[in-house]
């Protein structure tokens, strides 16, 4: 942005004359401010590389990714990757815990996230948006270091049902690198329960070094988008058939697990010395 | 389509939208009589109009307390065929129990009278999107068939929720009568007086720290128009009515060029109670929920059924309100 653009941008923001969509997504704030803040982390800290961007269909699709790293940094990096490398705004479905929190809940809406529920997923997919989901949820992001790169159960397959109803392809997405940013070697169970959190991790740096422990380790990241899995071959009426949904869920899960294994080998060690 | 002689009953005409609707209907030559009922005579049009001598035209005013059974006599005496029920109060004018009685018992009495009537064949009820409640785990956009995640348990939302229950019961017992329920987003416009417009007129505005709710407005002109359309033609069902698009509270405040102070939720509630005690504003727990989590509805069903969309978007309705606010 040059000085003039910056001035009109500031004037527009101060006067409130900008668009926010019905989900609360503030595209301008997201592109010009939030992603800008995340970019150094993406480029220089994690040195993220993307593979298989051509697998993203031009229209609406559901990107299904593995979830790890204690804090949802992988979601934010996926967002930067899709914005910067593919020019796509991804609409992520988030846990209701995030939406219950002051500040974070509304900030996450402004960056285009919404609640992971059937209504919101269906509505976004119907509008032809690129929707991102992490079906492992807290089981994935909060798993211990010993379980790294082992996909957890994929919820109840609600995301597959949504894709079937909308007739959009599912793009399996494998993220390698997020597992190493905060290696979770233990858990503080009682404080977590008192704070109403799903877990409070012990990592090599946290809580020993206080806020410094929140600095993620600089692991090398790879994000791969796999070949789309068609869901439009299934009759939308079968979105309620648990058998059909489970089968497709398993297929997506196995695809991601396979590609995670290959991607890990390709990357080599997480930290360059 | 409709019979030649039409007699429309409008409840709640002492307040702004009700009075405007009654005068619009009275100006329609296709309608032979417009009867307006309320506990007090309509004043809102004469109050700031001034120039118009008799703005309500040929609207016949009958002073009736809806909570009494007198309404049945009015309906029986006048061969009324269309009832537009507008008298839902959004904020307690007096006490909360009085408001509840007015809203819920008033509706029960009115519907009881309609059920007895041989002439009533269309009932239009003004409801509110507050029936969906407001919680952090709501779907982003409510459609008419969404169940509220948290059923509103206080104030206006609860009343409207109960009123709608009685309307559904009535519609079941009298399937020959066309019932239309309109769930309005917050009304806004030059002359709307609601808890929310009073809030935006305050010099310094408290907001809930850490929350930036999505809000929707419907302009008073559009509100009157959709009620008029519902009164004149058969549009059975429940419909959301909101201006297109959304505004975040932060956008509203910036557009309004007002100072705002984010305060923690308990302090906001305390301020609300204080303002309520002073009679300045009304911040009930359901208002607090709205100011924290917001609420957005889909008005697509309205557009499909009525073949009409509100003229004002949420943003343009708010701007129109601001323009007239500054010249007051």
Coordinates of C-alpha atoms in Angstrom, one line a residue:
Chain A
X1 CA 0.0 0.0 0.0
X2 CA 1.3 3.5 -0.8
X3 CA 0.5 6.5 1.4
X4 CA -2.6 7.5 -0.5
X5 CA -4.1 4.0 -0.4
X6 CA -3.3 3.8 3.3
X7 CA -5.1 7.0 3.9
X8 CA -8.3 6.0 2.1
X9 CA -8.1 2.6 3.8
X10 CA -7.9 4.3 7.2
X11 CA -10.7 6.7 6.4
X12 CA -12.9 3.9 5.2
X13 CA -12.2 1.9 8.4
X14 CA -12.8 4.8 10.7
X15 CA -16.1 5.8 9.0
X16 CA -17.3 2.2 9.1
X17 CA -18.0 2.1 5.4
X18 CA -16.8 -1.4 4.6
X19 CA -18.6 -4.6 3.9
X20 CA -19.0 -7.5 6.3
X21 CA -20.8 -10.6 5.1
X22 CA -23.6 -12.3 6.9
X23 CA -21.1 -14.6 8.7
X24 CA -19.3 -11.5 10.0
X25 CA -16.4 -12.0 7.5
X26 CA -14.5 -8.7 7.0
X27 CA -12.5 -9.5 3.9
X28 CA -10.7 -6.2 3.9
X29 CA -9.5 -6.5 7.5
X30 CA -8.5 -10.1 6.9
X31 CA -6.5 -9.4 3.7
X32 CA -4.9 -6.1 4.6
X33 CA -4.2 -6.6 8.3
X34 CA -4.6 -10.1 9.7
X35 CA -3.0 -12.1 6.9
X36 CA -0.3 -9.4 6.8
X37 CA 0.6 -10.2 10.4
X38 CA 0.6 -13.9 9.8
X39 CA 2.8 -13.7 6.6
X40 CA 6.2 -13.4 8.3
X41 CA 5.4 -16.6 10.3
X42 CA 4.3 -18.4 7.1
X43 CA 7.3 -17.3 5.0
X44 CA 10.2 -17.0 7.3
X45 CA 9.5 -18.9 10.4
X46 CA 7.9 -22.1 9.1
X47 CA 9.0 -21.6 5.5
X48 CA 5.8 -23.2 4.3
X49 CA 5.8 -24.9 0.9
X50 CA 2.6 -25.9 -0.9
X51 CA 2.1 -28.9 -3.2
X52 CA -0.8 -29.8 -5.5
X53 CA -2.5 -26.4 -5.7
X54 CA -3.9 -27.4 -9.1
X55 CA -6.1 -29.9 -7.3
X56 CA -8.2 -27.1 -5.9
X57 CA -11.4 -26.9 -8.0
X58 CA -12.3 -23.5 -9.3
X59 CA -15.7 -23.5 -7.6
X60 CA -16.9 -24.5 -4.1
X61 CA -15.2 -27.3 -2.4
X62 CA -14.6 -28.7 1.1
X63 CA -10.9 -28.8 2.1
X64 CA -10.4 -31.4 4.8
X65 CA -7.2 -31.2 6.7
X66 CA -5.4 -32.9 9.6
X67 CA -5.2 -30.9 12.8
X68 CA -2.2 -30.6 15.2
X69 CA 0.1 -28.4 17.1
X70 CA -1.7 -27.6 20.4
X71 CA -2.8 -24.2 19.1
X72 CA -4.6 -23.9 15.8
X73 CA -1.6 -22.3 14.0
X74 CA -2.1 -24.8 11.2
X75 CA -5.6 -23.4 10.4
X76 CA -4.1 -19.9 10.1
X77 CA -1.2 -21.1 7.9
X78 CA -3.7 -23.0 5.7
X79 CA -5.5 -19.7 5.3
X80 CA -2.4 -17.8 4.3
X81 CA -1.4 -20.6 1.9
X82 CA -4.8 -20.6 0.1
X83 CA -4.9 -16.8 0.0
X84 CA -1.3 -16.2 -1.2
X85 CA -0.6 -19.2 -3.3
X86 CA -4.1 -19.9 -4.8
X87 CA -5.8 -16.5 -4.4
X88 CA -8.7 -18.1 -2.5
X89 CA -10.5 -17.0 0.6
X90 CA -11.1 -20.1 2.7
X91 CA -13.9 -20.2 5.2
X92 CA -12.9 -22.3 8.1
X93 CA -15.2 -24.1 10.5
X94 CA -14.2 -23.7 14.1
X95 CA -14.9 -25.2 17.4
X96 CA -17.6 -23.7 19.5
X97 CA -15.1 -23.1 22.3
X98 CA -13.5 -20.4 20.1
X99 CA -16.8 -18.8 19.5
X100 CA -17.6 -18.7 23.2
X101 CA -14.5 -16.7 24.0
X102 CA -14.6 -12.9 24.1
X103 CA -12.3 -11.2 21.6
X104 CA -11.2 -14.4 19.9
X105 CA -14.7 -15.5 18.9
X106 CA -15.5 -12.2 17.0
X107 CA -12.0 -11.9 15.6
X108 CA -12.3 -15.4 14.2
X109 CA -15.6 -14.4 12.5
X110 CA -13.9 -11.4 11.0
X111 CA -11.2 -13.6 9.5
X112 CA -14.0 -15.7 7.8
X113 CA -14.3 -18.5 10.2
X114 CA -17.6 -19.7 11.5
X115 CA -19.1 -22.2 13.8
X116 CA -18.7 -25.9 12.8
X117 CA -22.3 -26.7 12.5
X118 CA -24.5 -28.2 9.8
X119 CA -26.4 -25.0 9.0
X120 CA -23.2 -22.9 8.5
X121 CA -21.4 -25.6 6.5
X122 CA -24.3 -26.1 4.2
X123 CA -24.9 -22.4 3.7
X124 CA -21.3 -21.7 2.8
X125 CA -21.1 -24.6 0.4
X126 CA -24.4 -23.6 -1.2
X127 CA -22.9 -20.2 -1.9
X128 CA -20.0 -21.8 -3.7
X129 CA -17.4 -20.9 -1.0
X130 CA -14.2 -22.9 -0.4
X131 CA -14.8 -24.3 3.1
X132 CA -12.1 -25.7 5.3
X133 CA -12.6 -28.2 8.1
X134 CA -10.5 -30.1 10.6
X135 CA -12.6 -33.1 11.5
X136 CA -10.3 -34.4 14.2
X137 CA -11.1 -31.3 16.3
X138 CA -9.6 -31.2 19.8
X139 CA -8.6 -34.9 19.6
X140 CA -6.2 -34.0 16.8
X141 CA -4.9 -30.7 17.9
X142 CA -4.4 -31.8 21.5
X143 CA -2.9 -35.2 20.9
X144 CA 0.4 -36.0 22.7
X145 CA 3.8 -35.9 21.0
X146 CA 3.9 -39.7 20.9
X147 CA 0.9 -39.7 18.6
X148 CA 2.2 -37.3 16.1
X149 CA 1.1 -37.7 12.5
X150 CA -1.4 -40.4 13.6
X151 CA -4.8 -39.2 12.4
X152 CA -7.5 -39.4 15.1
X153 CA -11.1 -40.3 14.6
X154 CA -12.9 -38.0 12.1
X155 CA -15.8 -36.9 14.3
X156 CA -19.2 -38.1 13.1
X157 CA -18.6 -37.4 9.5
X158 CA -20.8 -34.4 9.4
X159 CA -18.5 -32.7 7.0
X160 CA -18.9 -35.5 4.5
X161 CA -22.7 -35.2 4.8
X162 CA -22.5 -31.5 4.1
X163 CA -20.3 -32.1 1.0
X164 CA -22.8 -34.7 -0.3
X165 CA -25.8 -32.4 0.2
X166 CA -24.0 -29.6 -1.6
X167 CA -22.5 -32.0 -4.3
X168 CA -19.1 -30.4 -3.9
X169 CA -15.7 -32.3 -4.1
X170 CA -13.7 -33.0 -1.0
X171 CA -10.1 -31.9 -1.2
X172 CA -7.9 -33.9 1.2
X173 CA -5.2 -31.7 2.7
X174 CA -2.2 -32.8 4.6
X175 CA -0.2 -30.5 6.8
X176 CA 3.3 -31.6 7.9
X177 CA 5.2 -29.4 10.3
X178 CA 2.5 -28.2 12.7
X179 CA 3.0 -31.3 14.9
X180 CA 6.5 -30.0 16.0
X181 CA 5.6 -26.4 16.9
X182 CA 4.5 -27.1 20.5
X183 CA 5.4 -30.7 21.2
X184 CA 2.9 -31.7 23.9
X185 CA 4.8 -34.0 26.3
X186 CA 2.4 -33.7 29.2
X187 CA -0.8 -32.1 30.4
X188 CA -2.0 -30.0 33.3
X189 CA -5.3 -31.6 33.9
X190 CA -6.6 -29.8 37.0
X191 CA -5.9 -26.2 35.8
X192 CA -7.4 -27.2 32.4
X193 CA -10.5 -28.4 34.1
X194 CA -10.7 -25.3 36.2
X195 CA -10.4 -23.0 33.2
X196 CA -12.9 -25.0 31.2
X197 CA -10.3 -25.9 28.5
X198 CA -10.1 -29.2 26.7
X199 CA -6.4 -29.4 27.7
X200 CA -3.5 -27.3 29.0
X201 CA -0.2 -28.6 27.5
X202 CA 3.2 -29.1 28.9
X203 CA 5.8 -28.5 26.2
X204 CA 9.5 -28.3 26.4
X205 CA 9.1 -24.5 26.7
X206 CA 5.7 -24.1 28.4
X207 CA 4.9 -23.4 31.2
X208 CA 8.6 -23.2 32.3
X209 CA 9.4 -20.1 30.2
X210 CA 6.1 -18.3 30.7
X211 CA 5.0 -16.3 27.7
X212 CA 8.3 -17.2 25.9
X213 CA 7.0 -20.7 25.9
X214 CA 4.3 -19.6 23.5
X215 CA 6.9 -19.0 20.7
X216 CA 6.3 -21.9 18.3
X217 CA 9.4 -24.0 17.4
X218 CA 10.5 -23.1 13.8
X219 CA 9.7 -26.4 12.1
X220 CA 9.7 -26.8 8.3
X221 CA 6.2 -27.1 6.9
X222 CA 4.7 -28.7 3.8
X223 CA 1.0 -28.4 2.9
X224 CA -0.2 -30.8 0.2
X225 CA -3.6 -30.7 -1.5
X226 CA -4.6 -34.1 -2.8
X227 CA -6.7 -35.1 -5.7
X228 CA -10.4 -34.1 -5.1
X229 CA -12.7 -36.9 -3.9
X230 CA -16.0 -36.7 -5.6
X231 CA -19.1 -36.6 -3.5
X232 CA -21.6 -35.7 -6.3
X233 CA -21.7 -39.4 -7.3
X234 CA -23.6 -40.0 -4.1
X235 CA -27.3 -39.1 -4.2
X236 CA -27.8 -36.1 -1.9
X237 CA -30.7 -38.0 -0.3
X238 CA -28.0 -40.5 1.0
X239 CA -26.4 -37.7 3.1
X240 CA -28.4 -39.2 6.0
X241 CA -27.3 -42.7 5.4
X242 CA -24.6 -43.4 8.1
X243 CA -23.1 -46.3 6.0
X244 CA -22.5 -44.1 3.0
X245 CA -21.1 -41.2 5.2
X246 CA -18.8 -43.5 7.2
X247 CA -17.4 -45.1 4.0
X248 CA -16.6 -41.8 2.4
X249 CA -15.2 -40.4 5.7
X250 CA -12.8 -43.4 5.9
X251 CA -11.8 -42.9 2.4
X252 CA -10.9 -39.3 3.0
X253 CA -9.1 -40.2 6.3
X254 CA -7.0 -42.9 4.7
X255 CA -6.0 -40.6 1.8
X256 CA -4.8 -38.0 4.2
X257 CA -2.9 -40.5 6.4
X258 CA -1.2 -42.0 3.3
X259 CA -0.1 -38.6 2.1
X260 CA 1.0 -37.5 5.5
X261 CA 3.3 -40.5 5.7
X262 CA 4.8 -39.7 2.3
X263 CA 5.1 -36.0 3.0
X264 CA 7.0 -36.6 6.3
X265 CA 9.6 -38.7 4.5
X266 CA 9.9 -36.1 1.8
X267 CA 10.4 -33.3 4.3
X268 CA 13.0 -35.1 6.4
X269 CA 14.0 -33.7 9.8
X270 CA 11.7 -31.0 11.1
X271 CA 14.4 -28.7 12.3
X272 CA 17.5 -27.8 10.3
X273 CA 20.5 -27.2 12.4
Chain B
X1 CA -58.8 -11.8 -5.4
X2 CA -60.2 -10.2 -2.3
X3 CA -63.8 -9.4 -1.5
X4 CA -65.1 -5.9 -2.3
X5 CA -65.8 -4.8 1.2
X6 CA -62.9 -5.1 3.5
X7 CA -62.7 -4.3 7.2
X8 CA -59.3 -4.4 8.8
X9 CA -58.6 -4.3 12.5
X10 CA -55.2 -3.0 13.6
X11 CA -54.1 -3.5 17.2
X12 CA -51.4 -1.3 18.8
X13 CA -52.1 1.8 16.8
X14 CA -50.9 4.2 19.5
X15 CA -47.4 3.4 18.5
X16 CA -45.5 4.5 15.5
X17 CA -45.6 1.6 13.1
X18 CA -49.1 0.6 14.0
X19 CA -50.3 4.2 13.3
X20 CA -48.5 4.3 10.0
X21 CA -49.9 1.0 8.9
X22 CA -53.5 2.1 9.9
X23 CA -53.2 5.3 7.9
X24 CA -51.8 3.6 4.9
X25 CA -54.6 1.0 4.9
X26 CA -57.1 3.8 5.4
X27 CA -55.8 5.5 2.3
X28 CA -56.5 2.4 0.2
X29 CA -59.9 2.7 -1.6
X30 CA -60.1 -1.1 -1.7
X31 CA -60.6 -1.2 2.1
X32 CA -63.9 0.0 3.4
X33 CA -63.1 0.4 7.1
X34 CA -60.0 0.5 9.2
X35 CA -60.5 0.1 12.9
X36 CA -57.6 0.8 15.2
X37 CA -57.6 -0.4 18.8
X38 CA -55.2 0.4 21.7
X39 CA -55.3 1.3 25.3
X40 CA -54.4 4.9 24.5
X41 CA -55.3 7.1 21.5
X42 CA -52.8 7.3 18.7
X43 CA -50.5 10.3 19.1
X44 CA -47.3 9.4 17.3
X45 CA -48.3 10.9 14.0
X46 CA -49.6 14.1 15.3
X47 CA -46.8 14.6 17.8
X48 CA -44.2 15.7 15.3
X49 CA -46.2 16.0 12.2
X50 CA -48.2 19.0 13.1
X51 CA -49.1 20.0 9.6
X52 CA -51.5 17.2 9.1
X53 CA -54.8 17.8 10.8
X54 CA -56.1 14.3 10.8
X55 CA -53.3 12.1 9.7
X56 CA -55.0 8.9 10.5
X57 CA -57.8 9.8 8.1
X58 CA -60.8 7.6 8.4
X59 CA -59.3 5.2 10.9
X60 CA -61.8 4.6 13.6
X61 CA -60.2 4.4 16.9
X62 CA -61.7 2.2 19.6
X63 CA -60.2 2.3 23.1
X64 CA -59.8 -1.3 24.1
X65 CA -57.6 -3.0 26.6
X66 CA -56.5 -6.2 24.8
X67 CA -56.2 -8.0 28.1
X68 CA -59.9 -7.8 28.6
X69 CA -62.6 -9.7 26.6
X70 CA -63.9 -6.4 25.1
X71 CA -62.0 -7.1 21.9
X72 CA -64.4 -9.9 21.1
X73 CA -67.3 -7.4 21.0
X74 CA -65.3 -5.1 18.7
X75 CA -64.6 -8.0 16.3
X76 CA -68.2 -9.3 16.4
X77 CA -69.8 -5.9 16.0
X78 CA -67.8 -4.8 12.9
X79 CA -67.7 -7.9 10.7
X80 CA -63.9 -7.7 10.6
X81 CA -62.2 -9.9 8.0
X82 CA -58.5 -9.0 8.5
X83 CA -56.8 -8.6 11.8
X84 CA -53.3 -7.1 12.0
X85 CA -51.8 -7.7 15.5
X86 CA -49.2 -5.1 16.1
X87 CA -49.4 -4.4 19.7
X88 CA -46.4 -6.5 20.9
X89 CA -44.3 -4.2 23.2
X90 CA -40.6 -4.6 22.8
X91 CA -39.7 -2.8 26.1
X92 CA -41.5 -2.4 29.3
X93 CA -43.3 0.9 29.3
X94 CA -44.2 0.3 32.9
X95 CA -43.2 -2.9 34.7
X96 CA -42.1 -6.2 33.1
X97 CA -45.1 -8.1 34.4
X98 CA -47.4 -5.5 32.8
X99 CA -45.5 -5.8 29.5
X100 CA -45.8 -9.6 29.6
X101 CA -49.5 -9.5 30.4
X102 CA -50.0 -7.0 27.6
X103 CA -48.1 -9.1 25.1
X104 CA -49.1 -12.6 26.0
X105 CA -52.6 -12.3 27.6
X106 CA -53.5 -9.6 25.0
X107 CA -52.7 -12.0 22.2
X108 CA -54.6 -14.8 23.8
X109 CA -57.7 -12.7 24.1
X110 CA -57.4 -11.4 20.6
X111 CA -57.0 -14.9 19.1
X112 CA -59.8 -16.2 21.3
X113 CA -62.0 -13.6 19.7
X114 CA -60.8 -14.4 16.2
X115 CA -61.5 -18.1 16.8
X116 CA -65.1 -17.3 17.6
X117 CA -65.5 -15.0 14.7
X118 CA -67.2 -16.2 11.5
X119 CA -65.9 -13.2 9.5
X120 CA -62.2 -13.1 10.2
X121 CA -60.3 -14.9 7.4
X122 CA -56.8 -13.4 7.7
X123 CA -54.6 -12.8 10.7
X124 CA -51.3 -11.0 10.5
X125 CA -49.0 -11.0 13.5
X126 CA -46.0 -8.9 14.1
X127 CA -43.3 -10.9 15.7
X128 CA -39.6 -10.5 16.1
X129 CA -36.4 -12.3 15.2
X130 CA -35.7 -12.2 19.0
X131 CA -37.6 -15.5 19.0
X132 CA -34.3 -17.2 17.8
X133 CA -32.5 -16.0 20.9
X134 CA -28.9 -15.0 20.7
X135 CA -26.0 -17.2 21.8
X136 CA -22.4 -17.9 20.8
X137 CA -23.3 -21.3 19.4
X138 CA -26.1 -20.1 17.1
X139 CA -25.8 -20.9 13.4
X140 CA -24.6 -17.8 11.7
X141 CA -27.9 -17.3 9.8
X142 CA -31.3 -18.3 11.0
X143 CA -34.0 -19.5 8.7
X144 CA -37.6 -19.7 9.6
X145 CA -37.4 -23.4 10.4
X146 CA -34.3 -23.0 12.7
X147 CA -34.9 -24.0 16.3
X148 CA -33.3 -21.5 18.7
X149 CA -30.1 -22.9 20.3
X150 CA -31.1 -21.2 23.5
X151 CA -34.8 -20.5 23.8
X152 CA -35.2 -16.8 24.9
X153 CA -36.0 -16.9 28.5
X154 CA -36.6 -13.3 29.3
X155 CA -38.3 -10.2 28.0
X156 CA -39.5 -9.5 24.5
X157 CA -38.0 -12.6 22.9
X158 CA -39.8 -14.8 25.4
X159 CA -43.1 -13.0 24.9
X160 CA -42.9 -13.3 21.2
X161 CA -41.9 -16.9 21.4
X162 CA -45.0 -17.6 23.5
X163 CA -47.2 -15.4 21.3
X164 CA -46.1 -17.4 18.2
X165 CA -47.0 -20.6 20.1
X166 CA -50.6 -19.3 20.5
X167 CA -50.7 -18.2 16.8
X168 CA -49.6 -21.7 15.7
X169 CA -52.3 -23.2 17.9
X170 CA -54.9 -20.8 16.4
X171 CA -53.8 -21.7 12.9
X172 CA -54.2 -25.4 13.7
X173 CA -57.7 -24.9 15.0
X174 CA -58.8 -22.6 12.3
X175 CA -57.1 -23.9 9.1
X176 CA -59.6 -21.9 7.0
X177 CA -58.0 -18.7 8.3
X178 CA -54.8 -17.5 6.6
X179 CA -52.3 -16.6 9.3
X180 CA -49.1 -14.7 8.6
X181 CA -46.4 -14.3 11.2
X182 CA -43.7 -11.7 10.4
X183 CA -40.5 -11.9 12.3
X184 CA -39.0 -8.5 12.1
X185 CA -35.4 -7.6 12.8
X186 CA -34.9 -4.5 14.8
X187 CA -36.9 -1.6 13.4
X188 CA -35.0 1.5 12.6
X189 CA -35.9 4.8 11.0
X190 CA -36.4 8.5 11.7
X191 CA -39.3 8.0 14.1
X192 CA -38.8 4.6 15.5
X193 CA -38.6 4.6 19.3
X194 CA -37.1 1.3 20.6
X195 CA -34.5 0.3 23.1
X196 CA -32.0 0.1 20.2
X197 CA -32.8 3.5 18.7
X198 CA -32.6 5.0 22.1
X199 CA -29.2 3.3 22.6
X200 CA -27.9 4.8 19.3
X201 CA -29.1 8.3 20.3
X202 CA -27.1 8.3 23.5
X203 CA -24.1 10.5 23.6
X204 CA -21.7 7.9 24.8
X205 CA -22.3 4.2 24.2
X206 CA -21.2 1.3 26.3
X207 CA -20.4 -1.9 24.4
X208 CA -19.6 -5.3 25.7
X209 CA -15.9 -5.8 25.9
X210 CA -14.6 -8.5 23.5
X211 CA -17.8 -8.7 21.5
X212 CA -18.8 -7.2 18.2
X213 CA -22.2 -8.5 17.3
X214 CA -23.7 -8.7 13.8
X215 CA -26.9 -6.7 13.7
X216 CA -29.7 -6.4 11.1
X217 CA -32.2 -3.6 10.8
X218 CA -35.5 -3.2 8.9
X219 CA -36.5 0.3 7.9
X220 CA -39.9 1.5 9.2
X221 CA -41.1 2.2 5.6
X222 CA -40.4 -1.4 4.7
X223 CA -42.0 -2.7 7.9
X224 CA -45.2 -0.8 7.0
X225 CA -45.1 -2.0 3.4
X226 CA -44.7 -5.7 4.2
X227 CA -47.5 -5.5 6.8
X228 CA -49.7 -3.8 4.3
X229 CA -49.0 -6.5 1.7
X230 CA -49.6 -9.2 4.3
X231 CA -52.9 -7.5 5.2
X232 CA -54.1 -7.3 1.6
X233 CA -53.2 -10.8 0.2
X234 CA -52.9 -14.3 1.4
X235 CA -49.3 -15.2 2.4
X236 CA -49.7 -18.0 4.9
X237 CA -46.6 -18.9 7.0
X238 CA -43.8 -17.5 9.0
X239 CA -41.4 -15.0 7.4
X240 CA -38.2 -13.3 8.5
X241 CA -38.1 -9.6 7.6
X242 CA -34.7 -7.9 7.6
X243 CA -32.9 -5.5 5.4
X244 CA -30.3 -7.1 3.2
X245 CA -26.8 -7.5 4.7
X246 CA -25.4 -7.0 8.1
X247 CA -23.6 -4.3 10.1
X248 CA -21.3 -5.1 13.0
X249 CA -22.0 -3.0 16.1
X250 CA -18.5 -1.5 15.6
X251 CA -19.5 -0.4 12.1
X252 CA -22.7 1.2 13.4
X253 CA -20.8 3.1 16.1
X254 CA -18.2 4.3 13.6
X255 CA -21.0 5.4 11.2
X256 CA -22.8 7.1 14.0
X257 CA -19.6 9.0 15.0
X258 CA -20.2 8.3 18.6
X259 CA -17.8 7.6 21.4
X260 CA -18.0 4.1 22.8
X261 CA -16.6 2.5 25.8
X262 CA -16.1 -1.3 25.9
X263 CA -17.0 -2.5 29.4
X264 CA -17.0 -6.1 30.7
X265 CA -20.3 -7.9 30.4
X266 CA -21.3 -7.6 34.1
X267 CA -20.6 -3.8 34.1
X268 CA -22.7 -3.5 30.9
X269 CA -25.6 -5.3 32.6
X270 CA -25.2 -2.9 35.6
X271 CA -25.2 0.1 33.4
X272 CA -28.3 -1.2 31.6
X273 CA -30.0 -1.6 34.9
X274 CA -29.1 1.9 35.9
X275 CA -30.3 3.3 32.6
X276 CA -33.5 1.4 33.0
X277 CA -34.0 2.8 36.5
X278 CA -33.6 6.3 35.0
X279 CA -36.1 5.4 32.3
X280 CA -33.6 6.2 29.7
X281 CA -33.0 2.9 28.1
X282 CA -34.0 -0.6 28.5
X283 CA -31.3 -3.2 28.6
X284 CA -32.8 -6.5 29.5
X285 CA -30.8 -9.7 29.5
X286 CA -32.0 -10.5 26.0
X287 CA -30.7 -7.1 24.9
X288 CA -27.4 -7.9 26.5
X289 CA -27.3 -11.2 24.6
X290 CA -28.0 -9.4 21.4
X291 CA -25.3 -6.8 22.1
X292 CA -22.8 -9.7 22.7
X293 CA -23.6 -12.3 20.2
X294 CA -25.8 -10.6 17.6
X295 CA -28.3 -12.3 15.3
X296 CA -28.7 -12.6 11.6
X297 CA -31.7 -14.0 9.7
X298 CA -32.3 -15.1 6.1
X299 CA -35.2 -13.2 4.5
X300 CA -35.2 -15.3 1.3
X301 CA -38.5 -16.9 2.0
X302 CA -40.2 -13.5 2.2
X303 CA -38.7 -12.5 -1.1
X304 CA -40.0 -15.8 -2.7
X305 CA -43.5 -15.6 -1.3
X306 CA -44.2 -11.9 -1.5
X307 CA -42.2 -11.2 -4.7
X308 CA -40.8 -8.2 -2.9
X309 CA -37.7 -7.3 -1.0
X310 CA -37.2 -4.5 1.5
X311 CA -36.2 -1.2 -0.2
X312 CA -33.6 -0.4 2.5
X313 CA -30.7 -2.6 3.2
X314 CA -29.5 -2.9 6.8
X315 CA -26.8 -0.4 6.1
X316 CA -29.0 2.1 4.2
X317 CA -31.7 1.9 6.8
X318 CA -29.2 2.7 9.5
X319 CA -27.8 5.6 7.5
X320 CA -31.3 7.0 7.0
X321 CA -31.8 6.8 10.8
X322 CA -28.5 8.6 11.4
X323 CA -29.4 11.4 8.9
X324 CA -32.6 12.2 10.6
X325 CA -31.1 11.8 14.1
X326 CA -28.5 14.5 13.4
X327 CA -31.2 17.0 12.4
X328 CA -33.3 16.5 15.4

